[in-house]
Amino acid sequence: MTTNDRSHAFHGVVIHATSLSSLAILDNALLIVTPTGQIASLEADIPADQVPSKLNSLDSASCPITYLTRGQFLMPGFVDTHHHAPQWLHRGQGQGLHILEWLDQVAFPNEARFEDASHAKRVYGHVVDGMLRQGVTTASYYGSKHGEATKILADTCLARGQRALVGKCNMSRNAPDYYRDADERESLQVTLDCINHIRRIDPKGELVRHVLTPRFAICCEPSLLAGLGDLARQYPDMAIQTHFNESEQEKKATLALFPDFTNEADLYQHFGLLNDRSILAHCTIMTDYETQRLADLKCGVAHCPTANMTIGGGFMAAPVKAFLRSGIKVGLGTDSGGGYSSSMLNAMQHSLVASFARDYLEARDGTAAVSFEEVFHMATLGGAQVVGFGGEVGNFECGKEFDALVVDVRGEVGGVNAPLEEDDSVRTMLEKFVMTGDDRNIRFVYVRGRKVHGV
């Protein structure tokens, strides 16, 4: 084996989403990873004593084997579809403020500090390490407005081995003088510089890709939105991310700035920023028309339930079930400073809670509530589809790249998860992890077959 050989075999419980409503729970499964980090095969019901002969028959006899014991299982890595990397240090601050006041009082002053490259290098190391520790193998990051800091974030993701979308935040108005682009020309030029840098360090976009990132229309002049739309056409494989119908205050301010439009869907589409590569964060206050437009345009939604319930001016429960029924791609996001937690487990838990609240307020018949299977899908395969990596990761289909977590809920691991009982089913074990576990239960993290966390 060479140092670049990532071949590995895992035997034990393997769990992954095969569709929005189907969760495959495989016992005595054998999963084999190729030397280049792809999934070669996945078979269930293979007794442990037959693993060596099975590997030999598949020409993988020299492959290292990890035998998972009861209380351990393998699952796909989490995909965080919306995360503000420069907000890492001020998570949880300013709770109860409406979104625009929170930006002025908390987010903008803290993000402005990333003009200092040494600050960016220090903090972004903590961000990526912290995300990997929590099982986030893929993240869609908003950077600050600063080009150099954005390049440092991309460099850090690549060096640490995290799969990521990284974007320079475009914002040329309605922000303090100390924290906004000089004009649309500078904003676009710095964006192009970041695009070129990321394509230089990862030419094929195997791990790190650039994402066009207008913060939201409030912070972008029409000419800047038009320029970003031109870039979206110039780079037809590049993702686009922005905030969309985040709160009542944000929505009213946006439409006041763009009086020719009556909704944000038509506004962003007009500037060429809505398509199958769009990642729209929040989407809490939606009309039927806008939901249909997102479905027609094949946009993706980054659902951030923790932030929706803590920042913005009220308990906002996005109509996630309506999105799913409409065929819209939905993934989960932690948001970062806008909430208080960077944990995808919290996002999963709060997605369930928020949907139950919406169902009680609107229907009381279960039609607005999401299922456990749907939440697991949104945290893994659904998120991968939203950020444009659905063909590469998200579950354990043969040929996909091995982005995975080894989860351990045994008592000796510690943590606060509900204890594992002798008669607990594998499904119960999974639910205990999702609903009561934390990062201490995530023992090892792999990206493209390479171990990026755990010893």
Coordinates of C-alpha atoms in Angstrom, one line a residue:
M1 CA 0.0 0.0 0.0
T2 CA 1.2 3.5 -0.8
T3 CA 0.7 6.5 1.5
N4 CA -2.1 7.7 -0.9
D5 CA -3.9 4.3 -0.8
R6 CA -7.2 4.9 0.9
S7 CA -8.5 1.3 0.7
H8 CA -10.4 0.2 3.7
A9 CA -13.2 -2.3 4.6
F10 CA -15.8 -1.8 7.3
H11 CA -18.0 -4.5 8.7
G12 CA -21.0 -3.9 11.0
V13 CA -24.1 -1.7 10.9
V14 CA -24.3 0.7 7.9
I15 CA -27.0 3.3 7.7
H16 CA -27.8 5.6 4.8
A17 CA -30.7 7.3 2.9
T18 CA -31.6 5.8 -0.4
S19 CA -34.5 8.2 -1.0
L20 CA -36.4 11.0 0.8
S21 CA -38.5 8.5 2.6
S22 CA -36.3 5.4 2.7
L23 CA -33.6 4.8 5.3
A24 CA -31.5 1.7 4.7
I25 CA -30.3 0.0 7.9
L26 CA -28.0 -2.8 7.0
D27 CA -26.7 -5.3 9.6
N28 CA -23.5 -7.3 9.2
A29 CA -22.8 -5.2 6.2
L30 CA -19.4 -5.1 4.4
L31 CA -18.4 -1.8 2.8
I32 CA -15.2 -1.7 0.8
V33 CA -13.4 1.6 -0.2
T34 CA -11.1 1.7 -3.2
P35 CA -7.5 3.0 -3.0
T36 CA -8.7 6.3 -4.5
G37 CA -11.5 6.8 -1.9
Q38 CA -14.6 5.5 -3.8
I39 CA -17.1 3.0 -2.6
A40 CA -16.4 -0.3 -4.3
S41 CA -19.1 -2.4 -2.9
L42 CA -21.7 -2.6 -0.1
E43 CA -23.3 -6.0 0.9
A44 CA -25.4 -6.9 3.9
D45 CA -25.8 -10.1 6.0
I46 CA -22.2 -11.2 5.8
P47 CA -21.1 -12.9 9.0
A48 CA -17.9 -11.5 10.5
D49 CA -16.0 -14.8 10.1
Q50 CA -16.7 -14.8 6.4
V51 CA -15.3 -11.3 5.8
P52 CA -11.7 -12.4 5.0
S53 CA -12.8 -14.9 2.4
K54 CA -15.2 -12.3 0.9
L55 CA -12.4 -9.7 0.6
N56 CA -10.2 -12.3 -1.0
S57 CA -12.9 -13.1 -3.6
L58 CA -13.1 -9.4 -4.4
D59 CA -9.3 -9.0 -4.7
S60 CA -9.2 -6.9 -1.5
A61 CA -7.4 -9.4 0.7
S62 CA -4.8 -6.8 1.8
C63 CA -7.4 -4.2 2.6
P64 CA -7.4 -3.0 6.3
I65 CA -10.6 -4.0 8.1
T66 CA -12.5 -2.1 10.8
Y67 CA -15.0 -4.3 12.7
L68 CA -17.7 -2.2 14.2
T69 CA -19.0 -3.6 17.5
R70 CA -22.5 -3.2 19.0
G71 CA -23.2 0.4 19.7
Q72 CA -21.2 1.6 16.6
F73 CA -22.4 2.2 13.1
L74 CA -21.3 3.8 9.8
M75 CA -23.3 6.6 8.2
P76 CA -22.7 9.3 5.6
G77 CA -21.0 12.6 6.6
F78 CA -23.2 15.6 7.4
V79 CA -23.7 18.3 4.7
D80 CA -24.2 21.8 6.1
T81 CA -25.8 23.8 3.3
H82 CA -25.5 27.2 5.0
H83 CA -22.8 28.4 7.3
H84 CA -21.3 31.9 7.9
A85 CA -17.6 31.0 8.6
P86 CA -16.6 34.5 10.0
Q87 CA -19.4 34.3 12.6
W88 CA -17.8 31.4 14.4
L89 CA -16.6 33.5 17.4
H90 CA -19.9 35.3 18.0
R91 CA -22.4 32.4 17.8
G92 CA -25.3 33.0 20.2
Q93 CA -24.8 36.7 20.7
G94 CA -27.6 39.1 20.1
Q95 CA -30.5 36.7 20.7
G96 CA -33.9 38.3 20.3
L97 CA -32.7 41.1 17.9
H98 CA -34.5 41.4 14.6
I99 CA -32.3 40.4 11.7
L100 CA -31.3 43.8 10.4
E101 CA -30.4 45.1 13.9
W102 CA -28.5 41.9 14.6
L103 CA -26.4 42.4 11.5
D104 CA -25.6 46.0 12.4
Q105 CA -24.9 45.4 16.1
V106 CA -23.3 42.0 16.1
A107 CA -22.5 40.4 12.7
F108 CA -21.0 43.3 10.7
P109 CA -18.5 44.5 13.5
N110 CA -17.3 40.9 14.0
E111 CA -17.0 40.0 10.3
A112 CA -15.1 43.2 9.7
R113 CA -12.2 41.8 11.8
F114 CA -11.4 39.4 8.9
E115 CA -9.7 42.2 7.0
D116 CA -6.7 41.0 9.2
A117 CA -5.4 37.9 7.4
S118 CA -3.8 36.6 10.6
H119 CA -7.1 36.8 12.3
A120 CA -8.7 34.9 9.4
K121 CA -6.1 32.2 9.4
R122 CA -6.4 31.6 13.1
V123 CA -10.2 31.6 13.2
Y124 CA -10.8 29.6 10.0
G125 CA -8.5 26.8 11.4
H126 CA -10.9 26.6 14.4
V127 CA -14.0 26.7 12.1
V128 CA -12.9 23.8 9.8
D129 CA -11.5 21.7 12.7
G130 CA -14.7 22.3 14.7
M131 CA -17.0 21.4 11.8
L132 CA -15.1 18.2 11.0
R133 CA -15.2 17.2 14.7
Q134 CA -19.0 17.5 14.5
G135 CA -19.1 15.3 11.4
V136 CA -19.6 18.0 8.7
T137 CA -17.8 16.5 5.7
T138 CA -19.2 19.1 3.3
A139 CA -20.1 22.7 4.0
S140 CA -21.3 25.7 2.0
Y141 CA -19.5 28.6 3.5
Y142 CA -20.2 32.3 3.3
G143 CA -16.9 34.1 3.8
S144 CA -16.6 37.8 4.7
K145 CA -16.3 40.6 2.1
H146 CA -12.6 40.3 2.1
G147 CA -10.8 38.5 -0.8
E148 CA -7.7 37.5 1.1
A149 CA -9.7 36.0 4.0
T150 CA -11.9 34.1 1.6
K151 CA -8.8 32.6 -0.1
I152 CA -7.5 31.6 3.4
L153 CA -10.8 29.8 4.1
A154 CA -10.6 27.9 0.9
D155 CA -6.9 27.0 1.6
T156 CA -7.8 25.8 5.0
C157 CA -10.7 23.6 3.8
L158 CA -8.3 22.0 1.2
A159 CA -5.5 21.5 3.7
R160 CA -7.8 20.0 6.4
G161 CA -9.5 17.8 3.8
Q162 CA -13.0 19.2 4.1
R163 CA -15.3 19.3 1.1
A164 CA -16.6 22.8 0.7
L165 CA -18.1 25.6 -1.3
V166 CA -16.5 28.9 -0.4
G167 CA -17.7 32.3 -1.5
K168 CA -16.6 35.9 -1.0
C169 CA -19.6 37.8 0.4
N170 CA -20.8 40.5 -2.0
M171 CA -22.2 43.6 -0.2
S172 CA -21.9 47.1 -1.7
R173 CA -24.6 49.0 0.3
N174 CA -26.7 49.1 3.4
A175 CA -23.7 48.1 5.6
P176 CA -21.3 50.3 7.6
D177 CA -18.6 52.2 5.7
Y178 CA -16.0 50.1 7.4
Y179 CA -17.6 46.9 6.1
R180 CA -18.8 47.0 2.6
D181 CA -17.4 46.8 -0.9
A182 CA -16.4 50.2 -2.4
D183 CA -18.7 49.6 -5.3
E184 CA -20.0 46.9 -7.6
R185 CA -16.8 47.0 -9.7
E186 CA -14.6 46.2 -6.8
S187 CA -17.0 43.6 -5.5
L188 CA -17.0 41.7 -8.8
Q189 CA -13.2 42.0 -9.3
V190 CA -12.5 40.6 -5.8
T191 CA -15.0 37.8 -6.6
L192 CA -13.1 37.0 -9.8
D193 CA -9.8 36.9 -7.9
C194 CA -11.3 34.4 -5.5
I195 CA -12.7 32.3 -8.3
N196 CA -9.3 32.1 -9.9
H197 CA -7.6 31.3 -6.7
I198 CA -9.9 28.4 -5.8
R199 CA -9.6 27.0 -9.4
R200 CA -5.9 27.2 -9.1
I201 CA -5.6 25.3 -5.8
D202 CA -8.2 22.7 -6.8
P203 CA -8.5 22.8 -10.6
K204 CA -11.1 20.0 -10.8
G205 CA -13.1 21.1 -7.9
E206 CA -12.8 17.7 -6.3
L207 CA -12.9 19.2 -2.7
V208 CA -13.2 23.0 -2.8
R209 CA -15.3 25.0 -5.2
H210 CA -16.2 28.7 -5.4
V211 CA -19.9 29.7 -4.8
L212 CA -21.3 33.1 -5.9
T213 CA -22.5 34.8 -2.7
P214 CA -24.6 38.0 -2.9
R215 CA -25.3 38.4 0.8
F216 CA -28.9 39.4 0.0
A217 CA -30.5 42.0 -2.2
I218 CA -30.6 44.6 0.6
C219 CA -26.8 44.7 0.5
C220 CA -26.5 44.6 -3.3
E221 CA -27.1 47.4 -5.8
P222 CA -29.0 46.3 -8.9
S223 CA -25.8 46.7 -11.0
L224 CA -24.0 44.3 -8.6
L225 CA -26.8 41.7 -8.8
A226 CA -26.7 42.0 -12.6
G227 CA -22.9 41.5 -12.6
L228 CA -23.2 38.4 -10.5
G229 CA -25.9 37.1 -12.8
D230 CA -23.4 37.6 -15.7
L231 CA -20.8 35.5 -13.7
A232 CA -23.4 32.9 -13.2
R233 CA -23.9 32.6 -16.9
Q234 CA -20.1 32.7 -17.5
Y235 CA -19.5 29.9 -15.1
P236 CA -22.5 27.5 -15.7
D237 CA -21.2 24.9 -13.2
M238 CA -20.8 27.3 -10.3
A239 CA -23.2 27.3 -7.3
I240 CA -25.0 30.5 -6.2
Q241 CA -26.0 31.2 -2.6
T242 CA -28.0 33.9 -0.9
H243 CA -30.6 34.6 1.8
F244 CA -34.2 34.4 0.7
N245 CA -37.4 35.5 2.5
E246 CA -35.6 35.2 5.8
S247 CA -38.0 37.3 7.9
E248 CA -40.8 39.7 7.6
Q249 CA -38.5 42.6 8.3
E250 CA -36.0 41.5 5.7
K251 CA -38.7 40.8 3.1
K252 CA -40.3 44.3 3.5
A253 CA -36.9 46.0 3.3
T254 CA -36.0 44.1 0.1
L255 CA -39.2 44.9 -1.7
A256 CA -39.0 48.6 -0.6
L257 CA -35.6 48.8 -2.3
F258 CA -36.9 47.0 -5.4
P259 CA -40.4 48.5 -6.0
D260 CA -40.7 47.0 -9.4
F261 CA -41.0 43.5 -7.8
T262 CA -43.7 42.0 -5.6
N263 CA -41.7 39.0 -4.4
E264 CA -38.1 37.9 -4.1
A265 CA -38.4 35.0 -6.5
D266 CA -39.1 37.3 -9.4
L267 CA -36.4 39.7 -8.2
Y268 CA -33.6 37.2 -8.1
Q269 CA -34.7 35.4 -11.3
H270 CA -34.7 38.8 -13.1
F271 CA -30.9 39.1 -12.3
G272 CA -30.1 35.5 -13.4
L273 CA -29.5 34.2 -9.9
L274 CA -32.2 31.5 -9.6
N275 CA -31.6 28.1 -11.2
D276 CA -30.7 24.5 -10.3
R277 CA -27.4 25.7 -8.8
S278 CA -29.1 28.1 -6.3
I279 CA -28.9 27.6 -2.6
L280 CA -31.5 29.7 -0.9
A281 CA -31.2 30.1 2.8
H282 CA -34.2 30.2 5.2
C283 CA -37.2 30.6 3.0
T284 CA -39.5 31.0 6.0
I285 CA -42.2 33.3 4.6
M286 CA -43.3 31.9 1.3
T287 CA -46.3 32.4 -1.0
D288 CA -47.6 29.5 -3.1
Y289 CA -46.4 31.4 -6.1
E290 CA -42.8 31.6 -4.8
T291 CA -42.7 27.9 -3.8
Q292 CA -43.8 26.9 -7.3
R293 CA -41.2 29.2 -8.9
L294 CA -38.5 27.5 -6.8
A295 CA -39.7 24.1 -7.9
D296 CA -40.0 25.1 -11.5
L297 CA -36.4 26.5 -11.5
K298 CA -35.1 23.5 -9.6
C299 CA -33.6 25.7 -6.8
G300 CA -32.4 24.2 -3.5
V301 CA -33.4 25.4 0.0
A302 CA -31.0 25.6 2.9
H303 CA -33.3 25.0 5.9
C304 CA -31.8 26.6 9.1
P305 CA -34.3 25.8 11.9
T306 CA -32.1 26.8 14.8
A307 CA -31.4 30.3 13.5
N308 CA -35.1 30.7 12.3
M309 CA -36.2 30.2 15.9
T310 CA -33.7 32.5 17.6
I311 CA -32.8 35.4 15.3
G312 CA -35.1 37.5 13.1
G313 CA -38.0 38.6 15.1
G314 CA -40.1 35.6 15.9
F315 CA -40.4 31.8 15.9
M316 CA -40.2 31.2 12.1
A317 CA -40.9 27.6 11.0
A318 CA -40.2 27.3 7.3
P319 CA -42.8 25.3 5.2
V320 CA -40.4 22.4 4.7
K321 CA -43.0 19.8 4.1
A322 CA -44.5 21.9 1.3
F323 CA -41.1 22.2 -0.3
L324 CA -40.6 18.5 -0.2
R325 CA -44.1 17.8 -1.6
S326 CA -43.3 20.2 -4.5
G327 CA -40.1 18.3 -5.3
I328 CA -37.8 21.1 -4.1
K329 CA -34.3 20.0 -2.9
V330 CA -33.9 20.7 0.8
G331 CA -30.8 20.4 3.0
L332 CA -30.1 21.5 6.5
G333 CA -27.9 24.4 7.6
T334 CA -26.5 25.6 10.9
D335 CA -26.1 29.3 9.8
S336 CA -23.6 29.9 12.7
G337 CA -24.0 33.3 14.3
G338 CA -27.6 33.7 13.4
G339 CA -28.4 30.8 15.7
Y340 CA -26.2 29.5 18.4
S341 CA -25.1 26.0 17.4
S342 CA -22.8 24.6 14.7
S343 CA -24.2 21.1 15.3
M344 CA -26.0 19.4 12.5
L345 CA -27.6 17.2 15.2
N346 CA -29.2 20.3 16.6
A347 CA -30.3 21.2 13.1
M348 CA -31.9 17.8 12.7
Q349 CA -33.6 18.0 16.1
H350 CA -34.9 21.5 15.6
S351 CA -36.1 20.7 12.1
L352 CA -38.5 18.1 13.7
V353 CA -39.6 20.5 16.4
A354 CA -40.2 23.4 14.0
S355 CA -42.3 21.2 11.7
F356 CA -44.4 19.9 14.6
A357 CA -45.1 23.5 15.6
R358 CA -46.0 24.5 12.1
D359 CA -48.3 21.5 11.9
Y360 CA -50.1 22.4 15.1
L361 CA -50.6 26.1 14.1
E362 CA -51.7 25.3 10.6
A363 CA -53.1 21.8 10.1
R364 CA -53.1 19.7 13.2
D365 CA -53.3 16.7 11.0
G366 CA -49.6 15.8 10.5
T367 CA -49.4 17.2 6.9
A368 CA -46.9 19.9 7.8
A369 CA -44.7 17.7 10.0
V370 CA -41.5 16.1 8.6
S371 CA -40.5 12.5 9.4
F372 CA -37.3 11.2 10.9
E373 CA -36.4 9.7 7.6
E374 CA -36.8 13.0 5.8
V375 CA -34.7 14.8 8.4
F376 CA -31.9 12.2 8.0
H377 CA -32.1 12.7 4.2
M378 CA -31.9 16.5 4.5
A379 CA -28.8 16.2 6.7
T380 CA -27.0 13.9 4.2
L381 CA -28.1 13.1 0.7
G382 CA -30.6 16.0 0.4
G383 CA -27.9 18.5 1.5
A384 CA -25.4 17.0 -1.0
Q385 CA -28.0 17.5 -3.8
V386 CA -28.6 21.1 -2.7
V387 CA -24.9 22.1 -2.8
G388 CA -24.2 20.3 -6.1
F389 CA -22.3 17.3 -4.8
G390 CA -25.2 14.8 -5.0
G391 CA -23.5 12.8 -7.7
E392 CA -20.4 12.4 -5.5
V393 CA -21.5 12.0 -1.9
G394 CA -24.5 11.8 0.4
N395 CA -25.0 8.1 0.7
F396 CA -23.1 4.8 0.1
E397 CA -24.1 4.1 -3.5
C398 CA -21.3 2.2 -5.3
G399 CA -19.0 4.6 -7.2
K400 CA -19.6 7.5 -4.9
E401 CA -16.8 8.9 -2.8
F402 CA -16.5 7.7 0.8
D403 CA -17.5 10.6 3.1
A404 CA -18.5 8.9 6.3
L405 CA -18.8 9.0 10.1
V406 CA -18.1 6.2 12.5
V407 CA -20.6 6.8 15.3
D408 CA -20.3 5.2 18.7
V409 CA -23.1 5.5 21.3
R410 CA -21.6 3.0 23.8
G411 CA -21.6 4.1 27.4
E412 CA -17.8 4.1 27.7
V413 CA -17.6 6.9 25.1
G414 CA -19.2 9.4 27.5
G415 CA -21.4 12.2 26.5
V416 CA -25.0 12.9 27.3
N417 CA -26.7 10.5 24.8
A418 CA -29.4 8.2 26.1
P419 CA -27.8 5.0 27.3
L420 CA -27.8 2.0 24.9
E421 CA -29.9 -0.9 26.3
E422 CA -29.3 -4.6 25.5
D423 CA -32.6 -5.0 23.6
D424 CA -32.3 -1.7 21.6
S425 CA -32.8 -2.2 17.9
V426 CA -30.4 -0.5 15.4
R427 CA -33.1 2.0 14.6
T428 CA -33.4 2.9 18.3
M429 CA -29.6 3.3 18.5
L430 CA -29.7 5.7 15.5
E431 CA -32.6 7.7 17.1
K432 CA -30.7 8.0 20.4
F433 CA -27.7 9.4 18.5
V434 CA -29.6 11.9 16.5
M435 CA -31.9 13.1 19.3
T436 CA -29.5 12.9 22.3
G437 CA -26.0 12.6 21.0
D438 CA -23.2 15.1 20.4
D439 CA -19.7 15.3 18.8
R440 CA -18.3 12.9 21.4
N441 CA -20.2 10.1 19.7
I442 CA -18.5 10.9 16.3
R443 CA -15.3 8.8 16.6
F444 CA -13.9 9.0 13.1
V445 CA -14.6 11.2 10.1
Y446 CA -13.6 10.4 6.5
V447 CA -13.6 12.5 3.4
R448 CA -12.9 10.8 0.0
G449 CA -11.6 7.8 2.0
R450 CA -9.1 9.8 4.0
K451 CA -9.5 10.0 7.8
V452 CA -9.8 13.8 8.6
H453 CA -10.8 13.4 12.3
G454 CA -10.2 10.8 15.0
V455 CA -7.2 8.9 16.2

